[in-house]
Tab-separated table of C-alpha atoms in Angstrom:
chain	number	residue	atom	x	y	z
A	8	UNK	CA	9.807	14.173	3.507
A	9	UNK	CA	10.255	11.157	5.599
A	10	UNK	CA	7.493	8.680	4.874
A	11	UNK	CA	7.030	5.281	7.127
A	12	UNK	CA	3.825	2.948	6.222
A	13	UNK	CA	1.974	1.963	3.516
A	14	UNK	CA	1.888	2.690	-0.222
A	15	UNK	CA	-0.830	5.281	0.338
A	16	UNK	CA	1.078	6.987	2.778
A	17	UNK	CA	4.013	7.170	0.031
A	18	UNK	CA	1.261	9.004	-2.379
A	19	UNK	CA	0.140	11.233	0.564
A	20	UNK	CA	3.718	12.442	1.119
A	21	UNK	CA	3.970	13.135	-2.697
A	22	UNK	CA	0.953	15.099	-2.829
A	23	UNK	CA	1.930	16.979	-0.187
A	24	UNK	CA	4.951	17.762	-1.781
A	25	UNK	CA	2.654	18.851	-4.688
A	26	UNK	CA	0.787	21.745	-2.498
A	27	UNK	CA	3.326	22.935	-0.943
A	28	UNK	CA	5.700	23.625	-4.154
A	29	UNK	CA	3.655	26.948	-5.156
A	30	UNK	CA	4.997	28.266	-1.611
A	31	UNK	CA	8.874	27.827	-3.116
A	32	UNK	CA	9.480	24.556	-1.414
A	33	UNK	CA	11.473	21.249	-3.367
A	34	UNK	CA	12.069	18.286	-2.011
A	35	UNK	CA	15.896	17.719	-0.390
A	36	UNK	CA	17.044	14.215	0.262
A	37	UNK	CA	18.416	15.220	3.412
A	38	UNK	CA	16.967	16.554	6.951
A	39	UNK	CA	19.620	18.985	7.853
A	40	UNK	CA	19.603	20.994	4.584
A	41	UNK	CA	15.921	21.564	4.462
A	42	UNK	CA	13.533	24.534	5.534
A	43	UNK	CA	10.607	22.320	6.715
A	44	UNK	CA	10.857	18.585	7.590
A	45	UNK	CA	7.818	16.122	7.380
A	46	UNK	CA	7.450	13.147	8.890
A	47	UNK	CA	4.628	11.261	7.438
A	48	UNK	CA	3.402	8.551	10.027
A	49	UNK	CA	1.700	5.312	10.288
A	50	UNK	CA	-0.253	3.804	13.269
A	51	UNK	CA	-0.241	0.412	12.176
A	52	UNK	CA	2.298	-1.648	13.900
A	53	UNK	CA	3.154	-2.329	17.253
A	54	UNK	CA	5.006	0.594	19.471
A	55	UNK	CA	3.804	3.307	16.340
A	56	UNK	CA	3.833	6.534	18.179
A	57	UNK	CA	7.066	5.461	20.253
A	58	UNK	CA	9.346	5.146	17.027
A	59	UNK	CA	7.600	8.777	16.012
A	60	UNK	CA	9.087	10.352	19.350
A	61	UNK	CA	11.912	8.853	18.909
A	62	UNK	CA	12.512	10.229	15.684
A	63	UNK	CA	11.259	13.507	16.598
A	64	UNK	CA	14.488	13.487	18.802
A	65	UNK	CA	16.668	13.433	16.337
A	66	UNK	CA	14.491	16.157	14.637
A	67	UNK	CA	14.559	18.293	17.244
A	68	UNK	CA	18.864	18.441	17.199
A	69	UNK	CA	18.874	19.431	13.700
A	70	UNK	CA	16.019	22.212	14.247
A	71	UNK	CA	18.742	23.725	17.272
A	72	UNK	CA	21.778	23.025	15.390
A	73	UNK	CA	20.152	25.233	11.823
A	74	UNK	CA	18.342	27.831	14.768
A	75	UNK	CA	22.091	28.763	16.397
A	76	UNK	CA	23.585	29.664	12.882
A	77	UNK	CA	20.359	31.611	11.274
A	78	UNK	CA	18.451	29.074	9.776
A	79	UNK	CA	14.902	27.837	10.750
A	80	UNK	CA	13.263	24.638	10.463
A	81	UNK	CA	9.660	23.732	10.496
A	82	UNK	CA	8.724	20.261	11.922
A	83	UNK	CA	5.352	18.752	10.880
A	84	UNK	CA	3.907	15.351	11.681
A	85	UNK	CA	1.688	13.645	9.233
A	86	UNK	CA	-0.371	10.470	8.802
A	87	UNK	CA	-2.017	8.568	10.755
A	88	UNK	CA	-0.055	9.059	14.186
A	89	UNK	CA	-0.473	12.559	13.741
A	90	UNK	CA	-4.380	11.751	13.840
A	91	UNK	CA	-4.337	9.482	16.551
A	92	UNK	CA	-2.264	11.437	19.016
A	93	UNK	CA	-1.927	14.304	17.617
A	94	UNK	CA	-2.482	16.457	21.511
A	95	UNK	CA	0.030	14.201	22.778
A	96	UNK	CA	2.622	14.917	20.014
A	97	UNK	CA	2.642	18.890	20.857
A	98	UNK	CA	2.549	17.807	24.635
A	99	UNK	CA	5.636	15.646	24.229
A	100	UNK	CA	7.352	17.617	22.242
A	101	UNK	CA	6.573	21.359	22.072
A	102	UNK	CA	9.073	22.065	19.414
A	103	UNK	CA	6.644	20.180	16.472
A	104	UNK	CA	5.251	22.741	14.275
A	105	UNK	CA	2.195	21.588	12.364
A	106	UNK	CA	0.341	18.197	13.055
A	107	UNK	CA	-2.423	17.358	10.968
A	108	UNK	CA	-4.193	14.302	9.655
A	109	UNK	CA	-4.320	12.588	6.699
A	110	UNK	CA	-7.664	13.733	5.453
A	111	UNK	CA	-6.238	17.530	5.612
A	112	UNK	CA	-2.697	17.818	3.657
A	113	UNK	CA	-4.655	19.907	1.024
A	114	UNK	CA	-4.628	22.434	3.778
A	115	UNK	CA	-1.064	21.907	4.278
A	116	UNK	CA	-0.181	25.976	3.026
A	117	UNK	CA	-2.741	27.141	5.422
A	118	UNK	CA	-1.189	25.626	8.017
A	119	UNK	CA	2.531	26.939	7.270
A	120	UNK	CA	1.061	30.210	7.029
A	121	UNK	CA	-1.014	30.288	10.400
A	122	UNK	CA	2.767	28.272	11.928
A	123	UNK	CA	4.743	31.481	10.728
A	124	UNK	CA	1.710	34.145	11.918
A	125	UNK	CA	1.202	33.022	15.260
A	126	UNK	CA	4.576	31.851	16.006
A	127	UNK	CA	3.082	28.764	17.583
A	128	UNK	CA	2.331	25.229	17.089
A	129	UNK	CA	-1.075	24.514	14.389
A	130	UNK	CA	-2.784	21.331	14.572
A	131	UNK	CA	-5.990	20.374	12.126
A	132	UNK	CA	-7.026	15.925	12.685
A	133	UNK	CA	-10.582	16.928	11.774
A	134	UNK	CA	-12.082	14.807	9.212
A	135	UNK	CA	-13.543	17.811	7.072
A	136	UNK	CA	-16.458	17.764	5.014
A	137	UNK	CA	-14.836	18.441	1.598
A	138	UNK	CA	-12.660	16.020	0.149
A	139	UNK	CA	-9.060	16.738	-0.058
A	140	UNK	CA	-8.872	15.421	-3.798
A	141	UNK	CA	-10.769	18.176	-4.704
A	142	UNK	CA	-7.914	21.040	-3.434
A	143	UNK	CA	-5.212	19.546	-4.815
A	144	UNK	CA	-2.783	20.922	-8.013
A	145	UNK	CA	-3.752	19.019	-11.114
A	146	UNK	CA	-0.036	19.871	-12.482
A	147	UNK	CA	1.226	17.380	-9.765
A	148	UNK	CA	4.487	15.121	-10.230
A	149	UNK	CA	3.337	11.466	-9.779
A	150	UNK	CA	5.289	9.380	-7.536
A	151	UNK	CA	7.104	7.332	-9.409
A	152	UNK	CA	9.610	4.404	-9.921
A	153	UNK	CA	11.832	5.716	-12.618
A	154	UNK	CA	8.229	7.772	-13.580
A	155	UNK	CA	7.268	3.922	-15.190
A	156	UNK	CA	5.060	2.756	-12.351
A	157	UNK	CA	2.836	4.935	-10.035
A	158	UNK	CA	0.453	4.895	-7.314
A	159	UNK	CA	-2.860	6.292	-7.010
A	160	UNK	CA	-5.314	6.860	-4.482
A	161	UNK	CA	-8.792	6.230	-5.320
A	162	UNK	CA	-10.238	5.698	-2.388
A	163	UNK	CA	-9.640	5.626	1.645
A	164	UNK	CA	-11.073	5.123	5.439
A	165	UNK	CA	-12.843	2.030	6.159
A	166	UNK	CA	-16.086	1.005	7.514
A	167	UNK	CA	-15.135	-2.510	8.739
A	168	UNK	CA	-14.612	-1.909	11.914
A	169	UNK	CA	-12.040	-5.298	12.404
A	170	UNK	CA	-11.253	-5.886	16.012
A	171	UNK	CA	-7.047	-5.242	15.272
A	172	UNK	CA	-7.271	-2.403	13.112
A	173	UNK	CA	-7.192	1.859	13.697
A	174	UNK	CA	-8.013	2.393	10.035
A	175	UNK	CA	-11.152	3.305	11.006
A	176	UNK	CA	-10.367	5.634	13.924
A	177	UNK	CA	-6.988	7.561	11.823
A	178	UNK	CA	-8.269	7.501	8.333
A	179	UNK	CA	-12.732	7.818	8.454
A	180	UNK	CA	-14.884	6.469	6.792
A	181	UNK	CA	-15.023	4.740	3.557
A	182	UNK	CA	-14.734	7.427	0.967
A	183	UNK	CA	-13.874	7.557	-3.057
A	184	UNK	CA	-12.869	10.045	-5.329
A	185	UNK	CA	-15.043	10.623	-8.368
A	186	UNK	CA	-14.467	8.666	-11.627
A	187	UNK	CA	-14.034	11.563	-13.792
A	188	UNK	CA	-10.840	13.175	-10.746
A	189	UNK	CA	-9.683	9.397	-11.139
A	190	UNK	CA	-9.345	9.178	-14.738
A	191	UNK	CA	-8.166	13.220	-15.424
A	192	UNK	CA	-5.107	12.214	-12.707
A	193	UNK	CA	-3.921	8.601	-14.647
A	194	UNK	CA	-3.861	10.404	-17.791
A	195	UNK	CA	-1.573	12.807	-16.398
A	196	UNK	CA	0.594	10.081	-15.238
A	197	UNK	CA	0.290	8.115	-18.392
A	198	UNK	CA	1.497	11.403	-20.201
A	199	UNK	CA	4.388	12.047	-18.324
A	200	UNK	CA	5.622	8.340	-18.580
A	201	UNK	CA	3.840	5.758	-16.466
A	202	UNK	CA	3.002	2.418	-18.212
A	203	UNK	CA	1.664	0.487	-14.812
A	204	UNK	CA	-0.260	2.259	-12.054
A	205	UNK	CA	-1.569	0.507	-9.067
A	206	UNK	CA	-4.713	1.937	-7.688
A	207	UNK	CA	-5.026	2.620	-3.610
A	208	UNK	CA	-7.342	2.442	-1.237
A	209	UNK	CA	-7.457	0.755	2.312
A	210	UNK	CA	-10.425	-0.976	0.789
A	211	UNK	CA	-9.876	-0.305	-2.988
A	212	UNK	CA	-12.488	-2.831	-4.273
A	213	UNK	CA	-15.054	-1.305	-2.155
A	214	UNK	CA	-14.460	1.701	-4.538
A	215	UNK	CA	-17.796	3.365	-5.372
A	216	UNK	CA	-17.291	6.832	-7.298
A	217	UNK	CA	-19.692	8.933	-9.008
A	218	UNK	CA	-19.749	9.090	-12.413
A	219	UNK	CA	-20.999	12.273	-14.211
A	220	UNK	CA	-24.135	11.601	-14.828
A	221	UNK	CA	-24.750	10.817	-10.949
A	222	UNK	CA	-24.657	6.873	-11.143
A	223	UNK	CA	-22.050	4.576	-9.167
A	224	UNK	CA	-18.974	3.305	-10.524
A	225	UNK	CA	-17.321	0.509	-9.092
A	226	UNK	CA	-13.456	-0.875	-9.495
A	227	UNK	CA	-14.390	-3.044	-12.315
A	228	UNK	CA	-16.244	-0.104	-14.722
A	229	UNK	CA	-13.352	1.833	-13.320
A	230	UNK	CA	-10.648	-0.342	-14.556
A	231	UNK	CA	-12.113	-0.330	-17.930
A	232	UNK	CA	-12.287	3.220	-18.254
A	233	UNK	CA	-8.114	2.868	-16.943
A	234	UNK	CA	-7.628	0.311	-19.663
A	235	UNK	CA	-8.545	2.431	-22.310
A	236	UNK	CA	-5.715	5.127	-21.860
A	237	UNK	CA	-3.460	4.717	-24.607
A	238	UNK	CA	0.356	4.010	-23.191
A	239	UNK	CA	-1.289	2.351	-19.832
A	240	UNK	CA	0.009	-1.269	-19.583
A	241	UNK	CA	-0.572	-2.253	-16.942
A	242	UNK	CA	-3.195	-1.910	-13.646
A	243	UNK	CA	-2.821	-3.573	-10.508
A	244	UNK	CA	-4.899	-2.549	-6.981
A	245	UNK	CA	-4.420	-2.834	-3.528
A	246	UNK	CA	-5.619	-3.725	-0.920
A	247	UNK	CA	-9.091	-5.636	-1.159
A	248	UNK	CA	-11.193	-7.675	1.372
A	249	UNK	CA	-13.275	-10.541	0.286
A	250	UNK	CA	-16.500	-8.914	1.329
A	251	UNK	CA	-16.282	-6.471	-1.255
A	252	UNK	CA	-14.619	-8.998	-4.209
A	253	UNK	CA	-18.390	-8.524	-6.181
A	254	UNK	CA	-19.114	-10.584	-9.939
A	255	UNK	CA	-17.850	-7.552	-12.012
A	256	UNK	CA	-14.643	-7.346	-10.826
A	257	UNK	CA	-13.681	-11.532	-10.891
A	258	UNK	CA	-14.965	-10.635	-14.458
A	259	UNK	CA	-12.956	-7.751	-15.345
A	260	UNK	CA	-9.429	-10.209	-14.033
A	261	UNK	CA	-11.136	-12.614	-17.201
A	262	UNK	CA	-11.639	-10.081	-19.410
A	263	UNK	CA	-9.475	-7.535	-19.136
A	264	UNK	CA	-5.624	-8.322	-20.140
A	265	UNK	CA	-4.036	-5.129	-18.528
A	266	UNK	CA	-5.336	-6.052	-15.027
A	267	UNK	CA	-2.317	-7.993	-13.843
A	268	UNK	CA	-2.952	-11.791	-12.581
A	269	UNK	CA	-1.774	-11.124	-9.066
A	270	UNK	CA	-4.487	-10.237	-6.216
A	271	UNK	CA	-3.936	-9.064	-2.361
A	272	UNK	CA	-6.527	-10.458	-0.620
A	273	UNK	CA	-6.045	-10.279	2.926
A	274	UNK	CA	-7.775	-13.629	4.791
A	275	UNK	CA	-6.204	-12.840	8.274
A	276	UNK	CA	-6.691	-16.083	9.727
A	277	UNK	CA	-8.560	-19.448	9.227
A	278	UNK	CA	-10.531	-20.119	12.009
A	279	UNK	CA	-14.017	-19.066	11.730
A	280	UNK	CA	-13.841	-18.347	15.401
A	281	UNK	CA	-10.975	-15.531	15.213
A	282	UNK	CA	-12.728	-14.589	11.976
A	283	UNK	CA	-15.611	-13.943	14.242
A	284	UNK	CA	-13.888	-12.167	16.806
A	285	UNK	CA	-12.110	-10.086	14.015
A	286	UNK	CA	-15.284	-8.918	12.986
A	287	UNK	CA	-14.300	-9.909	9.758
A	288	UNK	CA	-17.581	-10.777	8.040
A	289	UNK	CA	-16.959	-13.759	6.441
A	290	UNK	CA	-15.966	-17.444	7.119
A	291	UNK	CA	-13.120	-19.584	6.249
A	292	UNK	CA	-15.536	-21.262	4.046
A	293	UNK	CA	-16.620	-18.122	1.827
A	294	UNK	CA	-12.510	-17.106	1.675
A	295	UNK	CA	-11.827	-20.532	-0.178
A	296	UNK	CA	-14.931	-20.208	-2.049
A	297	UNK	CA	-14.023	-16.876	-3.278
A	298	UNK	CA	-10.650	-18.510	-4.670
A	299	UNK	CA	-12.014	-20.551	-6.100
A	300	UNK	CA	-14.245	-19.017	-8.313
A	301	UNK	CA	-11.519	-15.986	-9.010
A	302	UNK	CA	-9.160	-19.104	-10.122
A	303	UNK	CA	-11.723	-19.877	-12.886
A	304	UNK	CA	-12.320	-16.649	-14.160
A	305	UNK	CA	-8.338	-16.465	-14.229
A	306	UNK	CA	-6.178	-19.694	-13.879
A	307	UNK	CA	-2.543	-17.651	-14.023
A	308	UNK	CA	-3.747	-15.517	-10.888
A	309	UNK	CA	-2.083	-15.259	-8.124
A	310	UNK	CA	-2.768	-14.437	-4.618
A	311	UNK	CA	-1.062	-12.686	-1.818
A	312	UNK	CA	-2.389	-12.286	1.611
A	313	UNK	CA	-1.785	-10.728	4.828
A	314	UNK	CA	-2.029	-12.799	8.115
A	315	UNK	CA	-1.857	-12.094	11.816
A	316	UNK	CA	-0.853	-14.834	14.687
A	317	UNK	CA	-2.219	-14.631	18.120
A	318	UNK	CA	-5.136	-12.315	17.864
A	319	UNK	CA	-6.750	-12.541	21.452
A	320	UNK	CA	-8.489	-15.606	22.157
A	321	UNK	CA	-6.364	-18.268	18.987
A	322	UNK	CA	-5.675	-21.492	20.524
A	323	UNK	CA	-3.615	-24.130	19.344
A	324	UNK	CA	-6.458	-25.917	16.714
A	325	UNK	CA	-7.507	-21.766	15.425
A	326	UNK	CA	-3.650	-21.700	14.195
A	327	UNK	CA	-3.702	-25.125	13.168
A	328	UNK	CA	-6.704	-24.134	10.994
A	329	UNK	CA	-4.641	-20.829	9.712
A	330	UNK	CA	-1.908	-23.629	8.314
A	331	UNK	CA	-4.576	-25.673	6.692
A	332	UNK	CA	-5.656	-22.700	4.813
A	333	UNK	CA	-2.703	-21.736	3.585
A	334	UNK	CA	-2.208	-25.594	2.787
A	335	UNK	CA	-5.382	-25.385	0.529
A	336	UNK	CA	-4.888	-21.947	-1.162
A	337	UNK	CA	-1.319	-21.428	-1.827
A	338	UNK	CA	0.462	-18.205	-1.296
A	339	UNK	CA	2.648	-16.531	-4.096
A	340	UNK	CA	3.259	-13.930	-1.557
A	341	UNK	CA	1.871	-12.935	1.875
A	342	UNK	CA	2.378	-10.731	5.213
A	343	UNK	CA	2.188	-12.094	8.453
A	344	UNK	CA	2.520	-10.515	11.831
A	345	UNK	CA	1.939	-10.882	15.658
A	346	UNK	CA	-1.100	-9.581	17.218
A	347	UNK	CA	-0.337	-6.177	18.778
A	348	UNK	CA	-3.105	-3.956	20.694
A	349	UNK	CA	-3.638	-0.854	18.876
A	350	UNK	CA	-5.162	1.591	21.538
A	351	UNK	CA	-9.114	2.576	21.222
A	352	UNK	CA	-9.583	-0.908	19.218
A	353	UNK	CA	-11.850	-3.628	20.613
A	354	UNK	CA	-9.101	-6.703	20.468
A	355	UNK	CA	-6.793	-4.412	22.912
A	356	UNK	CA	-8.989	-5.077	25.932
A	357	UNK	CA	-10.524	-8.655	24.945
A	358	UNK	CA	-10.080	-11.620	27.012
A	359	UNK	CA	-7.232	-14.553	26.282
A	360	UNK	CA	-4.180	-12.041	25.069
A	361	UNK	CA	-1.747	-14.538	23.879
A	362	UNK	CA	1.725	-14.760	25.333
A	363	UNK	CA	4.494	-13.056	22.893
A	364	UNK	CA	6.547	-16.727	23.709
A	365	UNK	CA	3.427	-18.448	21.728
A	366	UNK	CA	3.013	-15.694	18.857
A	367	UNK	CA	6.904	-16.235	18.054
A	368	UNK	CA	6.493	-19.874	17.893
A	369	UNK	CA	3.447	-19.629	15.725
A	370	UNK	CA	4.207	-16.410	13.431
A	371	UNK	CA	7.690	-18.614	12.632
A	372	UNK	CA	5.639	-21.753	11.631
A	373	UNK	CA	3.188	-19.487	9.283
A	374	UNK	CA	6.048	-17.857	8.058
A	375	UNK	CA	7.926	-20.970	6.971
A	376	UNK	CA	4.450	-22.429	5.108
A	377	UNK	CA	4.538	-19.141	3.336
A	378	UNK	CA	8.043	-18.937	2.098
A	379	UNK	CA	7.890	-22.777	1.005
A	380	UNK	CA	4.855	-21.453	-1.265
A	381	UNK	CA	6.381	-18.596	-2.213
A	382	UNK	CA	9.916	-20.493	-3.404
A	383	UNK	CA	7.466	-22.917	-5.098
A	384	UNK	CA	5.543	-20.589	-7.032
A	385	UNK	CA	8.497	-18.598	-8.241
A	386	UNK	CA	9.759	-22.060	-9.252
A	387	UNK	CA	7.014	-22.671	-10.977
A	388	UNK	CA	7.452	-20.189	-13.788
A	389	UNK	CA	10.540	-20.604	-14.312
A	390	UNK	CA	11.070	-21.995	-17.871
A	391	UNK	CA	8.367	-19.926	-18.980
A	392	UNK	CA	7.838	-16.894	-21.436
A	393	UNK	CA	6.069	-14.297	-19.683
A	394	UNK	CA	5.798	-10.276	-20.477
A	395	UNK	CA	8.537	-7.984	-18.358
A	396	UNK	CA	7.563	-4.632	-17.764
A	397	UNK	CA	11.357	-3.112	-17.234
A	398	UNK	CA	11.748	-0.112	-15.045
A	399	UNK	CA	15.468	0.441	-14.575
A	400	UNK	CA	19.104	-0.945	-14.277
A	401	UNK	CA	20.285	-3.801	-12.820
A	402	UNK	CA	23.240	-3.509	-10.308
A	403	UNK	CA	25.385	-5.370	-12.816
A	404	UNK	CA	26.766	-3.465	-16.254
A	405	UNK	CA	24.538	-4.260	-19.261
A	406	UNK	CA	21.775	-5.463	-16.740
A	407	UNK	CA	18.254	-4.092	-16.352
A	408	UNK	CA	15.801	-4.823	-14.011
A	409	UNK	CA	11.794	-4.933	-14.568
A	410	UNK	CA	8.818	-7.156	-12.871
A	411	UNK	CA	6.910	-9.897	-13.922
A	412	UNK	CA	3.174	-9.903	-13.968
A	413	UNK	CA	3.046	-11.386	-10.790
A	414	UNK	CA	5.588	-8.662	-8.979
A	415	UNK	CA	8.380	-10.863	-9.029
A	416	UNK	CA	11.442	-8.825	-9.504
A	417	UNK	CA	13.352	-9.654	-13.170
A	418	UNK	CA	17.075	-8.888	-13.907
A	419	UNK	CA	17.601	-10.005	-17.335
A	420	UNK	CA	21.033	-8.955	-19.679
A	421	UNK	CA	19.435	-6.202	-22.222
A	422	UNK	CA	19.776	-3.117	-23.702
A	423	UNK	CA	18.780	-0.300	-21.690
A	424	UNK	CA	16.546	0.897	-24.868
A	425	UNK	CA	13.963	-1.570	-23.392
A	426	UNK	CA	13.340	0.636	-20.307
A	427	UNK	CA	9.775	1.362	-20.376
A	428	UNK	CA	8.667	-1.077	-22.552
A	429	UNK	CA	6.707	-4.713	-21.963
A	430	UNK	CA	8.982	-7.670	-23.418
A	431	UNK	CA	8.682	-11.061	-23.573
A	432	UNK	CA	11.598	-12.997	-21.546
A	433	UNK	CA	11.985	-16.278	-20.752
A	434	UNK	CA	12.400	-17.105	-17.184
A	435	UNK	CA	15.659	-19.012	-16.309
A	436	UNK	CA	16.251	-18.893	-12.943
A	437	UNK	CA	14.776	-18.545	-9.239
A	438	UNK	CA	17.004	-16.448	-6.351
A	439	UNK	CA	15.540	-15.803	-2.611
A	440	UNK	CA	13.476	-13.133	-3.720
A	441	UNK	CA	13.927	-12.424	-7.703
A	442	UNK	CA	14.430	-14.496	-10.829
A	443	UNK	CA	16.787	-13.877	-13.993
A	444	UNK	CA	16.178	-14.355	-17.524
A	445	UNK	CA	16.708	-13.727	-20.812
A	446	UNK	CA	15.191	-12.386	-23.701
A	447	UNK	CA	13.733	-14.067	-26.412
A	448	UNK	CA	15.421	-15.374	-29.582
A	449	UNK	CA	12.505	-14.864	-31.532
A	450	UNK	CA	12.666	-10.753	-29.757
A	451	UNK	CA	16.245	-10.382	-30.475
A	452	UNK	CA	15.634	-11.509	-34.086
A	453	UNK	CA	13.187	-8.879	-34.353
């Protein structure tokens, strides 16, 4: 399984590895020793499908090289290439197996079995009717860091429609899983060893499941209901836009001590203009309004964002009023890229495309603001005691390694009896992109 993309992407491939295990397969770490490769896509960035052909190359020599001494190998593409240009993948090379999208890996077996039948290539981007939650093995392995922290996907597609963005057009609409599949699946993980689990979706706060008696539950009810799982430490989601950031949920980060103190809330830019043309749906205005009032329900939070330079159209005073946002807020973490057409999306064809020399100049300003704030905020806690959630080793002996509640990495000197548990440490030092410590006297007394 060879997975490229986001964090839902890395829970697709593990799911998929969950259907297909009752047909004999296992995962291998390598290409060339395995019966069927998968190569689980994403559509987001800039020259996508190119790097997927590419790859496919080197795919394609291994399938020849296991063909001329016996062996076969099937060759699938996944994800949200696979949806996109899925015609054009079997066009350009002939020798891919199974494409399919990523609203039909529960239909994965199918697929192997109408691959081996017809002795031809099978290819299902249809955006069926059922949901694919509903086919899949409730015995499945969770994927896992060290099986402490997990991911899971509560909801996906998107009905934003924002000029930059194939979400839409790969994944469908917006769609969630019901409360009931939601809980059943973290209790598994929480059973077989997960203490934080960060829920998914490419608009998780827009989350609306049913509940059993028919009513709507949204990401707040849902994160109580989480909460309440005994051996669940923490919960963490990703990734949210402001338009859907409703009362309930600012309340649940005030009320609710396992929902961690660090939010991604994408802003994109801070020019009401581009916001405009982004078809974004709110202002500048409303973003720093929306901070502020999360801020007061929660003064430890801390945000992360996601930012792109040169959308079609940004002048000089639109960036200028991207830095000034950034000024006001202040980043503990953020992504930031340069404006690259996606094909099919409205911003590909508009007016005023923006020279690569000026999105270089501009993405290495943004990105200089952001790792000032992000130095500064890891600076900021150090000297303090905050809970560690640790998760494995360190790279040096007696070391071990957890994260802080705001993601930061940890490496603190410990036992490795504290793997899996939540400790107190007191943060000593800041690094380039992790901080030491130590654990408590009053701890090690205990």
């Amino acid at each position: 399984m060879i997975t490229w993309g986001c964090q839902m992407n890395v829970y697709d491939s593990a799911r998929m590895t969950d259907v297909l295990r009752p047909l004999g397969y296992t995962p291998v770490d390598a290409p060339d020793s395995a019966d069927m490769i998968i190569l689980n896509t994403c559509h987001i960035r800039d020259r996508a499908a190119e790097k997927v052909f590419s790859e496919l190359g080197r795919l394609r020599l291994i399938k020849e090289e296991r063909k001329a001494s016996g062996r076969e190998t099937v060759i699938a593409v996944a994800g949200c290439v696979a949806q996109a240009e899925g015609e054009q993948i079997l066009a350009r090379a002939p020798y891919v197996d199974i494409v399919l999208g990523p609203q039909t890996y529960h239909r994965l077996p199918e697929m192997v079995a109408r691959a081996a039948r017809a002795g031809g290539a099978v290819i299902d981007t249809d955006f069926p009717a059922e949901q694919k939650f509903d086919f899949l093995p409730e015995d499945a392995a969770p994927q896992t860091s060290g099986n402490l922290t997990a991911f899971l996907t509560i909801q996906e597609g998107c009905d934003k429609f924002c000029s930059f963005c194939v979400v839409p057009y790969t994944r469908g609409a917006e769609s969630s899983r019901p409360m009931v599949s939601v809980v059943a699946e973290a209790r598994r993980m929480v059973e077989g060893g997960v203490r934080e689990i960060t829920l998914l979706g490419q608009n998780v706060n827009a989350y609306h499941g049913q509940n059993p008696d028919g009513s709507v539950c949204g990401l707040a009810e849902l994160a109580g209901m989480l909460s309440d799982i005994p051996g669940l430490r923490r919960i963490r989601y990703t990734t949210s836009h402001p338009r859907d950031m409703d009362q309930a949920l600012i309340d649940a980060h005030r009320d609710m001590p396992a929902l961690m103190p660090f939010l991604h809330l994408p802003v994109q830019s801070g020019s009401d203009r581009i916001l405009k043309a982004m078809n974004r749906g709110h202002t500048a205005a409303e973003y720093r309004a929306l901070v502020l009032r999360l801020r007061e329900a929660r003064p430890d939070l801390a945000l992360s964002s996601d930012f792109i330079v040169g959308h079609p159209g940004e002048t000089d005073e639109d960036f200028e009023a991207t830095m000034q946002l950034i000024r006001d807020v202040g980043f503990a973490q953020a992504f930031s890229f340069k404006y690259s057409p996606r094909p099919g999306t409205p911003a590909a064809g508009a007016p005023g495309q923006v020279p690569e020399n000026v999105k270089d100049v501009r993405l290495q300003a943004l990105q200089a603001l952001l790792r000032e704030q992000q130095d500064a905020f890891n600076q900021s806690v150090v000297g303090r005691v905050v809970p560690v959630l640790f998760t494995g080793t360190g790279r040096k002996p007696g070391q071990i390694t957890g994260r802080s509640p705001w993601l930061q990495p940890v490496h603190v000197d410990g036992p490795q009896s504290l793997i899996g548990r939540e400790v107190p440490v007191r943060l000593t030092a800041r690094f380039s992109n992790s901080l030491s410590g130590s654990l408590t006297e009053e701890y090690v007394r205990a």
